Amino acid sequence: MIIQHYLKDVKKGNISIKKTVKSILREAKTLNRKYNCFNVISEDLALELSEAQERNSKGRLAGLPISIKDCICVKNVESRAGSLILKDYKPPFNATIIQKLIDEGAIIIGKTSQDEFGFGGFSTNTDNIPKNPFDLDTSCGGSSGGSACFTQLTKNPHASISESTGGSIANPSSFCGVASLTPTYGLVSRYGLIDYANSLDKIGVMTKTTQEINPILDIIAGKDEKDSTSLSIKRNSDNKVKKIAIIKEAFEIENKEIKDLILSNIKDYDVISLPLNKKYSIPTYYIIAMSEASTNLAKYCGLRYGATLPLKGNFDTFFSKVRSEYFQKESKRRIILGTFARMSGFRDAYYLKAMKVRTLLINEYKKAFKKYDILISPTMPILPPKFSEINKLTPLQNYQMDALTVGPNLAGLPHTSVPTGFIGKFPVGTMLISNHLDEEKLLNFGEQIENRD
Ligand code: GLN
């Protein structure tokens, strides 16, 4: 049942919120044993919220179960961003979006599994690795793998709130066959998000179908005094899509089946070339993302949050021991590379240069949006890979898998991944990109081309 129908039925009193919540909690526990899609199932909180809503249901999302990516703070519920260094960290506050969802009657059911701090594209850089709904030996994509996995598998009304820095919402949506929106940078408050890279992070939505995204976006979007980068301007209400183009370079991928399937689903398009994006988006993204990440991770030292060790030796020794013990290998790699790129003497050559190139990439998109409402690309250049294949990838090969998603993320542009049928047993996603604040156009067009069979 789609979210809108469920919410209507709840309002009419045709459906019991408590029953739905109990059913989804049972389902989450069963699925979790097989698929590892949750780090925490917040049963007590979900029952408490559903109790209150059952007595006096109010709000625009009254009774709707929502799962939350682990990197978003939920008061008194372990929120560890897929990292062991934050083990047992229970925030004393709700992220702004969590408070907004609860105020509108939503029921928070748990924290979904992810790559540690969002570092990865396959949800394998963590202690709790989610599995693809269509094959247990295969990845869900990442870093919001648990969110996408559960969104696909649940039979209950549900939405998942996830986060993207360089593609972490679109990528797993594509690999798990669900719909998603990564909004314009700043449209949704980041207050209470455990940061990956502040100039890139965006909180967004996953649902089974594109038409279910809007009611959630309506609630979470908006200016927040607690996040100075949140936007006070509203999104554009015009949803008319007049002209579309496919991105030439994005279709120069090896997998011909993905390309053919996506193109067979759209018509009346032009072809546009974005050469700068093709050439520079990956190095630009990884320099910026790693530089910002390395500063964000400095605060995890074993004293202020989460995991610790017996206090021994001087501060430096203790600090190194804690970080060596609890960070995953990929996080250590990013701390080293990011710190290097920010060091005095290198800062101009790497971080500042990357920021300048970023402006060029944004301008390239902006020029395209003078003529087109929507740009189209495959979400991912490959079908979901098996874990055994991922293990063989070098770090660089791993990063290159993000070739199609990092561009819109660097430019802060909204994008959706729309389910577009299957190749063999695996789903394929089409990525639609629009100008800033044109989410309505994306969702409108996405609904038209969606194919879930
Ligand atoms: N795969 C990309 C990275 O590792 C994107 C991750 C994300 O969006 N959180 O940086």
Short mmCIF file of N, CA and C in Angstrom, two decimals, residues 25-172:
data_model
loop_
_atom_site.label_atom_id
_atom_site.label_comp_id
_atom_site.label_asym_id
_atom_site.label_seq_id
_atom_site.Cartn_x
_atom_site.Cartn_y
_atom_site.Cartn_z
N LEU A 25 7.73 -3.90 12.95
CA LEU A 25 8.83 -4.24 13.87
C LEU A 25 9.15 -5.73 13.79
N ARG A 26 8.09 -6.53 13.72
CA ARG A 26 8.28 -7.99 13.59
C ARG A 26 9.03 -8.29 12.30
N GLU A 27 8.55 -7.64 11.23
CA GLU A 27 9.16 -7.85 9.91
C GLU A 27 10.63 -7.40 9.92
N ALA A 28 10.89 -6.23 10.54
CA ALA A 28 12.26 -5.71 10.57
C ALA A 28 13.19 -6.70 11.27
N LYS A 29 12.70 -7.29 12.37
CA LYS A 29 13.54 -8.23 13.12
C LYS A 29 13.83 -9.47 12.29
N THR A 30 12.81 -9.98 11.61
CA THR A 30 13.01 -11.19 10.80
C THR A 30 13.96 -10.90 9.64
N LEU A 31 13.70 -9.82 8.93
CA LEU A 31 14.54 -9.51 7.76
C LEU A 31 15.97 -9.21 8.20
N ASN A 32 16.10 -8.59 9.36
CA ASN A 32 17.43 -8.20 9.82
C ASN A 32 18.34 -9.41 10.04
N ARG A 33 17.74 -10.51 10.46
CA ARG A 33 18.55 -11.71 10.69
C ARG A 33 19.20 -12.18 9.40
N LYS A 34 18.51 -11.98 8.29
CA LYS A 34 19.02 -12.46 7.01
C LYS A 34 19.79 -11.38 6.23
N TYR A 35 19.34 -10.13 6.35
CA TYR A 35 19.89 -9.09 5.46
C TYR A 35 20.73 -8.02 6.16
N ASN A 36 20.78 -8.01 7.48
CA ASN A 36 21.57 -6.99 8.23
C ASN A 36 21.21 -5.56 7.86
N CYS A 37 19.95 -5.27 7.66
CA CYS A 37 19.61 -3.91 7.21
C CYS A 37 19.54 -2.89 8.35
N PHE A 38 19.49 -3.34 9.59
CA PHE A 38 19.44 -2.39 10.72
C PHE A 38 20.63 -2.56 11.64
N ASN A 39 21.14 -1.43 12.16
CA ASN A 39 22.09 -1.49 13.28
C ASN A 39 21.33 -1.52 14.60
N VAL A 40 20.20 -0.81 14.63
CA VAL A 40 19.34 -0.82 15.81
C VAL A 40 17.88 -0.85 15.36
N ILE A 41 17.08 -1.69 15.98
CA ILE A 41 15.63 -1.58 15.78
C ILE A 41 15.11 -0.92 17.06
N SER A 42 14.58 0.30 16.92
CA SER A 42 14.23 1.09 18.11
C SER A 42 12.80 0.76 18.56
N GLU A 43 12.65 -0.48 19.04
CA GLU A 43 11.32 -0.98 19.37
C GLU A 43 10.61 -0.14 20.43
N ASP A 44 11.34 0.20 21.50
CA ASP A 44 10.69 0.95 22.60
C ASP A 44 10.19 2.29 22.11
N LEU A 45 11.04 3.00 21.37
CA LEU A 45 10.66 4.32 20.86
C LEU A 45 9.46 4.19 19.91
N ALA A 46 9.52 3.19 19.02
CA ALA A 46 8.44 3.01 18.03
C ALA A 46 7.11 2.72 18.75
N LEU A 47 7.17 1.87 19.78
CA LEU A 47 5.93 1.53 20.49
C LEU A 47 5.39 2.73 21.25
N GLU A 48 6.31 3.47 21.85
CA GLU A 48 5.90 4.67 22.61
C GLU A 48 5.24 5.69 21.67
N LEU A 49 5.87 5.92 20.50
CA LEU A 49 5.31 6.89 19.56
C LEU A 49 3.98 6.39 19.00
N SER A 50 3.88 5.09 18.75
CA SER A 50 2.64 4.58 18.16
C SER A 50 1.50 4.60 19.18
N GLU A 51 1.86 4.37 20.42
CA GLU A 51 0.89 4.46 21.51
C GLU A 51 0.26 5.87 21.52
N ALA A 52 1.13 6.87 21.48
CA ALA A 52 0.66 8.26 21.52
C ALA A 52 -0.19 8.58 20.30
N GLN A 53 0.21 8.09 19.14
CA GLN A 53 -0.54 8.37 17.92
C GLN A 53 -1.87 7.63 17.90
N GLU A 54 -1.88 6.43 18.48
CA GLU A 54 -3.12 5.63 18.50
C GLU A 54 -4.17 6.35 19.36
N ARG A 55 -3.69 6.93 20.47
CA ARG A 55 -4.61 7.65 21.37
C ARG A 55 -5.11 8.93 20.73
N ASN A 56 -4.19 9.65 20.10
CA ASN A 56 -4.55 10.96 19.59
C ASN A 56 -3.74 11.20 18.32
N SER A 57 -4.24 10.63 17.20
CA SER A 57 -3.40 10.71 16.00
C SER A 57 -3.49 12.11 15.41
N LYS A 58 -2.32 12.67 15.22
CA LYS A 58 -2.30 14.01 14.63
C LYS A 58 -1.01 14.18 13.82
N GLY A 59 -1.06 15.15 12.91
CA GLY A 59 0.12 15.40 12.08
C GLY A 59 -0.07 14.82 10.70
N ARG A 60 0.73 15.36 9.77
CA ARG A 60 0.56 14.97 8.37
C ARG A 60 1.13 13.59 8.06
N LEU A 61 1.93 13.04 8.99
CA LEU A 61 2.46 11.69 8.75
C LEU A 61 2.00 10.73 9.85
N ALA A 62 0.83 11.01 10.43
CA ALA A 62 0.37 10.24 11.59
C ALA A 62 0.44 8.73 11.34
N GLY A 63 1.28 8.07 12.14
CA GLY A 63 1.36 6.60 12.10
C GLY A 63 2.28 6.02 11.05
N LEU A 64 3.02 6.86 10.33
CA LEU A 64 3.88 6.31 9.26
C LEU A 64 5.23 5.82 9.80
N PRO A 65 5.54 4.54 9.63
CA PRO A 65 6.83 4.02 10.08
C PRO A 65 7.97 4.54 9.19
N ILE A 66 9.03 5.02 9.84
CA ILE A 66 10.17 5.56 9.10
C ILE A 66 11.47 5.00 9.68
N SER A 67 12.32 4.49 8.79
CA SER A 67 13.65 4.07 9.24
C SER A 67 14.64 5.19 8.93
N ILE A 68 15.72 5.23 9.70
CA ILE A 68 16.65 6.37 9.63
C ILE A 68 18.07 5.85 9.45
N LYS A 69 18.78 6.41 8.50
CA LYS A 69 20.19 6.02 8.34
C LYS A 69 20.93 6.27 9.64
N ASP A 70 21.83 5.37 9.96
CA ASP A 70 22.48 5.40 11.27
C ASP A 70 23.19 6.72 11.58
N CYS A 71 23.57 7.49 10.55
CA CYS A 71 24.34 8.72 10.78
C CYS A 71 23.48 9.92 11.19
N ILE A 72 22.19 9.71 11.38
CA ILE A 72 21.32 10.83 11.78
C ILE A 72 20.91 10.62 13.24
N CYS A 73 21.11 11.65 14.06
CA CYS A 73 20.93 11.49 15.51
C CYS A 73 19.46 11.36 15.93
N VAL A 74 19.19 10.29 16.65
CA VAL A 74 17.87 10.09 17.25
C VAL A 74 18.09 10.04 18.76
N LYS A 75 17.37 10.87 19.46
CA LYS A 75 17.55 11.01 20.91
C LYS A 75 17.44 9.66 21.64
N ASN A 76 18.43 9.37 22.46
CA ASN A 76 18.46 8.16 23.29
C ASN A 76 18.49 6.84 22.52
N VAL A 77 18.75 6.91 21.21
CA VAL A 77 18.89 5.67 20.42
C VAL A 77 20.31 5.66 19.86
N GLU A 78 21.01 4.54 20.03
CA GLU A 78 22.40 4.50 19.55
C GLU A 78 22.48 5.00 18.10
N SER A 79 23.33 5.98 17.87
CA SER A 79 23.51 6.56 16.54
C SER A 79 25.00 6.58 16.29
N ARG A 80 25.49 5.62 15.48
CA ARG A 80 26.95 5.47 15.39
C ARG A 80 27.48 5.55 13.97
N ALA A 81 26.64 5.97 13.01
CA ALA A 81 27.08 6.15 11.62
C ALA A 81 27.84 4.94 11.09
N GLY A 82 27.41 3.76 11.50
CA GLY A 82 28.06 2.53 11.02
C GLY A 82 29.46 2.33 11.55
N SER A 83 29.84 3.08 12.60
CA SER A 83 31.22 3.02 13.10
C SER A 83 31.28 2.43 14.50
N LEU A 84 32.35 1.66 14.74
CA LEU A 84 32.53 1.13 16.10
C LEU A 84 33.10 2.18 17.04
N ILE A 85 33.65 3.25 16.47
CA ILE A 85 34.22 4.28 17.35
C ILE A 85 33.09 5.06 18.06
N LEU A 86 31.88 4.97 17.54
CA LEU A 86 30.75 5.64 18.19
C LEU A 86 29.84 4.63 18.91
N LYS A 87 30.35 3.43 19.12
CA LYS A 87 29.54 2.40 19.78
C LYS A 87 28.96 2.95 21.08
N ASP A 88 27.69 2.66 21.30
CA ASP A 88 26.98 3.08 22.52
C ASP A 88 26.73 4.58 22.62
N TYR A 89 27.07 5.35 21.59
CA TYR A 89 26.77 6.79 21.65
C TYR A 89 25.27 7.00 21.45
N LYS A 90 24.63 7.51 22.46
CA LYS A 90 23.20 7.80 22.38
C LYS A 90 23.02 9.30 22.47
N PRO A 91 22.70 9.96 21.37
CA PRO A 91 22.62 11.43 21.39
C PRO A 91 21.56 11.90 22.39
N PRO A 92 21.87 13.01 23.09
CA PRO A 92 20.87 13.55 24.03
C PRO A 92 19.86 14.46 23.33
N PHE A 93 19.84 14.44 21.99
CA PHE A 93 18.93 15.34 21.25
C PHE A 93 18.53 14.68 19.93
N ASN A 94 17.46 15.19 19.33
CA ASN A 94 17.05 14.74 18.01
C ASN A 94 17.60 15.67 16.94
N ALA A 95 18.01 15.10 15.80
CA ALA A 95 18.31 15.92 14.63
C ALA A 95 17.04 16.70 14.29
N THR A 96 17.21 17.87 13.67
CA THR A 96 16.03 18.68 13.34
C THR A 96 14.99 17.87 12.54
N ILE A 97 15.47 17.11 11.56
CA ILE A 97 14.48 16.39 10.74
C ILE A 97 13.76 15.30 11.54
N ILE A 98 14.44 14.72 12.51
CA ILE A 98 13.78 13.69 13.33
C ILE A 98 12.67 14.35 14.14
N GLN A 99 12.98 15.51 14.72
CA GLN A 99 11.97 16.21 15.51
C GLN A 99 10.78 16.58 14.64
N LYS A 100 11.08 17.04 13.42
CA LYS A 100 9.98 17.42 12.51
C LYS A 100 9.11 16.21 12.18
N LEU A 101 9.74 15.08 11.93
CA LEU A 101 8.99 13.86 11.58
C LEU A 101 8.12 13.42 12.76
N ILE A 102 8.72 13.44 13.94
CA ILE A 102 7.97 13.02 15.13
C ILE A 102 6.81 13.99 15.38
N ASP A 103 7.07 15.27 15.22
CA ASP A 103 6.01 16.27 15.44
C ASP A 103 4.84 16.06 14.47
N GLU A 104 5.12 15.47 13.31
CA GLU A 104 4.04 15.22 12.34
C GLU A 104 3.47 13.81 12.49
N GLY A 105 3.84 13.13 13.55
CA GLY A 105 3.21 11.84 13.84
C GLY A 105 3.92 10.61 13.30
N ALA A 106 5.12 10.80 12.70
CA ALA A 106 5.84 9.63 12.16
C ALA A 106 6.37 8.76 13.29
N ILE A 107 6.59 7.48 12.97
CA ILE A 107 7.08 6.52 13.97
C ILE A 107 8.47 6.07 13.56
N ILE A 108 9.46 6.38 14.40
CA ILE A 108 10.86 6.02 14.07
C ILE A 108 11.08 4.56 14.47
N ILE A 109 11.44 3.72 13.48
CA ILE A 109 11.53 2.28 13.79
C ILE A 109 12.96 1.77 13.95
N GLY A 110 13.96 2.54 13.51
CA GLY A 110 15.33 2.05 13.73
C GLY A 110 16.35 2.76 12.89
N LYS A 111 17.60 2.34 13.12
CA LYS A 111 18.74 2.95 12.44
C LYS A 111 19.29 1.94 11.43
N THR A 112 19.39 2.37 10.17
CA THR A 112 19.79 1.43 9.11
C THR A 112 21.30 1.38 8.92
N SER A 113 21.76 0.21 8.48
CA SER A 113 23.20 -0.02 8.35
C SER A 113 23.79 0.73 7.16
N GLN A 114 25.07 1.03 7.25
CA GLN A 114 25.72 1.89 6.25
C GLN A 114 27.23 1.71 6.32
N ASP A 115 27.92 2.18 5.27
CA ASP A 115 29.38 2.28 5.35
C ASP A 115 29.73 3.22 6.48
N GLU A 116 30.82 2.94 7.17
CA GLU A 116 31.26 3.79 8.28
C GLU A 116 31.35 5.25 7.83
N PHE A 117 30.62 6.12 8.50
CA PHE A 117 30.57 7.57 8.20
C PHE A 117 30.19 7.87 6.75
N GLY A 118 29.68 6.89 6.03
CA GLY A 118 29.30 7.12 4.62
C GLY A 118 30.45 6.89 3.64
N PHE A 119 31.56 6.32 4.12
CA PHE A 119 32.74 6.16 3.26
C PHE A 119 32.63 4.88 2.45
N GLY A 120 32.01 4.95 1.30
CA GLY A 120 31.97 3.76 0.46
C GLY A 120 30.76 3.75 -0.44
N GLY A 121 30.76 2.81 -1.36
CA GLY A 121 29.64 2.71 -2.29
C GLY A 121 28.98 1.34 -2.26
N PHE A 122 29.41 0.49 -1.30
CA PHE A 122 28.86 -0.87 -1.28
C PHE A 122 28.41 -1.32 0.11
N SER A 123 28.45 -0.42 1.07
CA SER A 123 28.11 -0.74 2.47
C SER A 123 28.94 -1.89 3.03
N THR A 124 30.18 -2.02 2.53
CA THR A 124 31.04 -3.09 3.03
C THR A 124 32.08 -2.57 4.04
N ASN A 125 32.23 -1.24 4.14
CA ASN A 125 33.21 -0.68 5.08
C ASN A 125 32.56 -0.48 6.45
N THR A 126 32.13 -1.56 7.04
CA THR A 126 31.44 -1.49 8.34
C THR A 126 31.40 -2.88 8.97
N ASP A 127 30.99 -2.94 10.22
CA ASP A 127 30.93 -4.23 10.90
C ASP A 127 29.62 -4.98 10.61
N ASN A 128 28.60 -4.28 10.11
CA ASN A 128 27.30 -4.93 9.87
C ASN A 128 26.91 -4.69 8.41
N ILE A 129 27.25 -5.64 7.55
CA ILE A 129 27.14 -5.43 6.10
C ILE A 129 25.78 -5.89 5.57
N PRO A 130 24.96 -4.95 5.06
CA PRO A 130 23.66 -5.35 4.54
C PRO A 130 23.80 -6.12 3.22
N LYS A 131 22.78 -6.95 2.94
CA LYS A 131 22.85 -7.81 1.74
C LYS A 131 21.76 -7.45 0.76
N ASN A 132 22.05 -7.66 -0.51
CA ASN A 132 21.10 -7.26 -1.55
C ASN A 132 19.81 -8.08 -1.47
N PRO A 133 18.66 -7.40 -1.56
CA PRO A 133 17.37 -8.10 -1.47
C PRO A 133 17.19 -9.18 -2.54
N PHE A 134 17.94 -9.07 -3.66
CA PHE A 134 17.75 -10.04 -4.74
C PHE A 134 18.81 -11.13 -4.78
N ASP A 135 19.83 -11.02 -3.93
CA ASP A 135 20.89 -12.05 -3.88
C ASP A 135 21.77 -11.81 -2.67
N LEU A 136 21.84 -12.80 -1.81
CA LEU A 136 22.54 -12.61 -0.54
C LEU A 136 24.06 -12.50 -0.66
N ASP A 137 24.61 -12.91 -1.80
CA ASP A 137 26.07 -12.79 -1.98
C ASP A 137 26.45 -11.46 -2.62
N THR A 138 25.46 -10.59 -2.77
CA THR A 138 25.65 -9.37 -3.55
C THR A 138 25.41 -8.13 -2.68
N SER A 139 26.06 -7.03 -3.07
CA SER A 139 25.96 -5.79 -2.29
C SER A 139 24.64 -5.06 -2.56
N CYS A 140 24.22 -4.31 -1.55
CA CYS A 140 23.06 -3.41 -1.64
C CYS A 140 23.44 -2.09 -2.28
N GLY A 141 24.73 -1.87 -2.49
CA GLY A 141 25.19 -0.52 -2.80
C GLY A 141 25.38 0.23 -1.50
N GLY A 142 25.84 1.45 -1.61
CA GLY A 142 26.05 2.21 -0.38
C GLY A 142 26.23 3.69 -0.67
N SER A 143 26.40 4.48 0.34
CA SER A 143 26.59 3.97 1.68
C SER A 143 25.27 3.72 2.43
N SER A 144 24.12 4.16 1.87
CA SER A 144 22.86 3.95 2.60
C SER A 144 22.25 2.58 2.26
N GLY A 145 23.06 1.52 2.33
CA GLY A 145 22.62 0.19 1.90
C GLY A 145 21.45 -0.36 2.70
N GLY A 146 21.51 -0.22 4.03
CA GLY A 146 20.43 -0.78 4.87
C GLY A 146 19.09 -0.13 4.57
N SER A 147 19.10 1.17 4.34
CA SER A 147 17.86 1.90 4.03
C SER A 147 17.22 1.37 2.75
N ALA A 148 18.04 1.20 1.71
CA ALA A 148 17.51 0.76 0.42
C ALA A 148 17.02 -0.68 0.51
N CYS A 149 17.79 -1.50 1.21
CA CYS A 149 17.44 -2.92 1.35
C CYS A 149 16.08 -3.07 2.02
N PHE A 150 15.90 -2.39 3.15
CA PHE A 150 14.63 -2.55 3.88
C PHE A 150 13.47 -1.92 3.10
N THR A 151 13.73 -0.80 2.43
CA THR A 151 12.67 -0.15 1.65
C THR A 151 12.16 -1.11 0.57
N GLN A 152 13.06 -1.84 -0.03
CA GLN A 152 12.64 -2.82 -1.05
C GLN A 152 11.88 -3.98 -0.41
N LEU A 153 12.36 -4.48 0.72
CA LEU A 153 11.81 -5.74 1.24
C LEU A 153 10.51 -5.59 2.04
N THR A 154 10.30 -4.44 2.68
CA THR A 154 9.14 -4.35 3.57
C THR A 154 7.82 -4.45 2.81
N LYS A 155 6.86 -5.05 3.47
CA LYS A 155 5.51 -5.13 2.89
C LYS A 155 4.59 -4.09 3.54
N ASN A 156 5.15 -3.36 4.48
CA ASN A 156 4.37 -2.35 5.21
C ASN A 156 4.59 -0.95 4.62
N PRO A 157 3.67 -0.01 4.91
CA PRO A 157 3.93 1.38 4.48
C PRO A 157 5.17 1.89 5.21
N HIS A 158 6.05 2.56 4.49
CA HIS A 158 7.34 2.92 5.10
C HIS A 158 8.12 3.87 4.19
N ALA A 159 8.92 4.74 4.81
CA ALA A 159 9.90 5.52 4.06
C ALA A 159 11.20 5.46 4.84
N SER A 160 12.31 5.66 4.14
CA SER A 160 13.59 5.69 4.83
C SER A 160 14.27 7.03 4.59
N ILE A 161 14.86 7.55 5.66
CA ILE A 161 15.59 8.80 5.53
C ILE A 161 17.07 8.44 5.44
N SER A 162 17.74 8.90 4.37
CA SER A 162 19.14 8.57 4.24
C SER A 162 19.95 9.82 3.89
N GLU A 163 21.20 9.60 3.56
CA GLU A 163 22.11 10.76 3.37
C GLU A 163 23.03 10.49 2.20
N SER A 164 23.32 11.54 1.44
CA SER A 164 24.27 11.41 0.34
C SER A 164 25.32 12.51 0.38
N THR A 165 26.57 12.10 0.18
CA THR A 165 27.67 13.05 0.04
C THR A 165 28.11 13.06 -1.42
N GLY A 166 28.22 11.83 -1.97
CA GLY A 166 28.65 11.72 -3.37
C GLY A 166 27.83 10.71 -4.15
N GLY A 167 26.68 10.32 -3.60
CA GLY A 167 25.85 9.34 -4.33
C GLY A 167 25.23 8.28 -3.45
N SER A 168 25.37 8.44 -2.15
CA SER A 168 24.95 7.38 -1.23
C SER A 168 23.45 7.15 -1.10
N ILE A 169 22.65 8.02 -1.70
CA ILE A 169 21.21 7.72 -1.73
C ILE A 169 20.88 7.06 -3.07
N ALA A 170 21.35 7.67 -4.15
CA ALA A 170 21.01 7.17 -5.50
C ALA A 170 21.58 5.76 -5.73
N ASN A 171 22.82 5.56 -5.37
CA ASN A 171 23.49 4.28 -5.65
C ASN A 171 22.74 3.08 -5.05
N PRO A 172 22.51 3.03 -3.74
CA PRO A 172 21.79 1.86 -3.21
C PRO A 172 20.34 1.77 -3.69
#
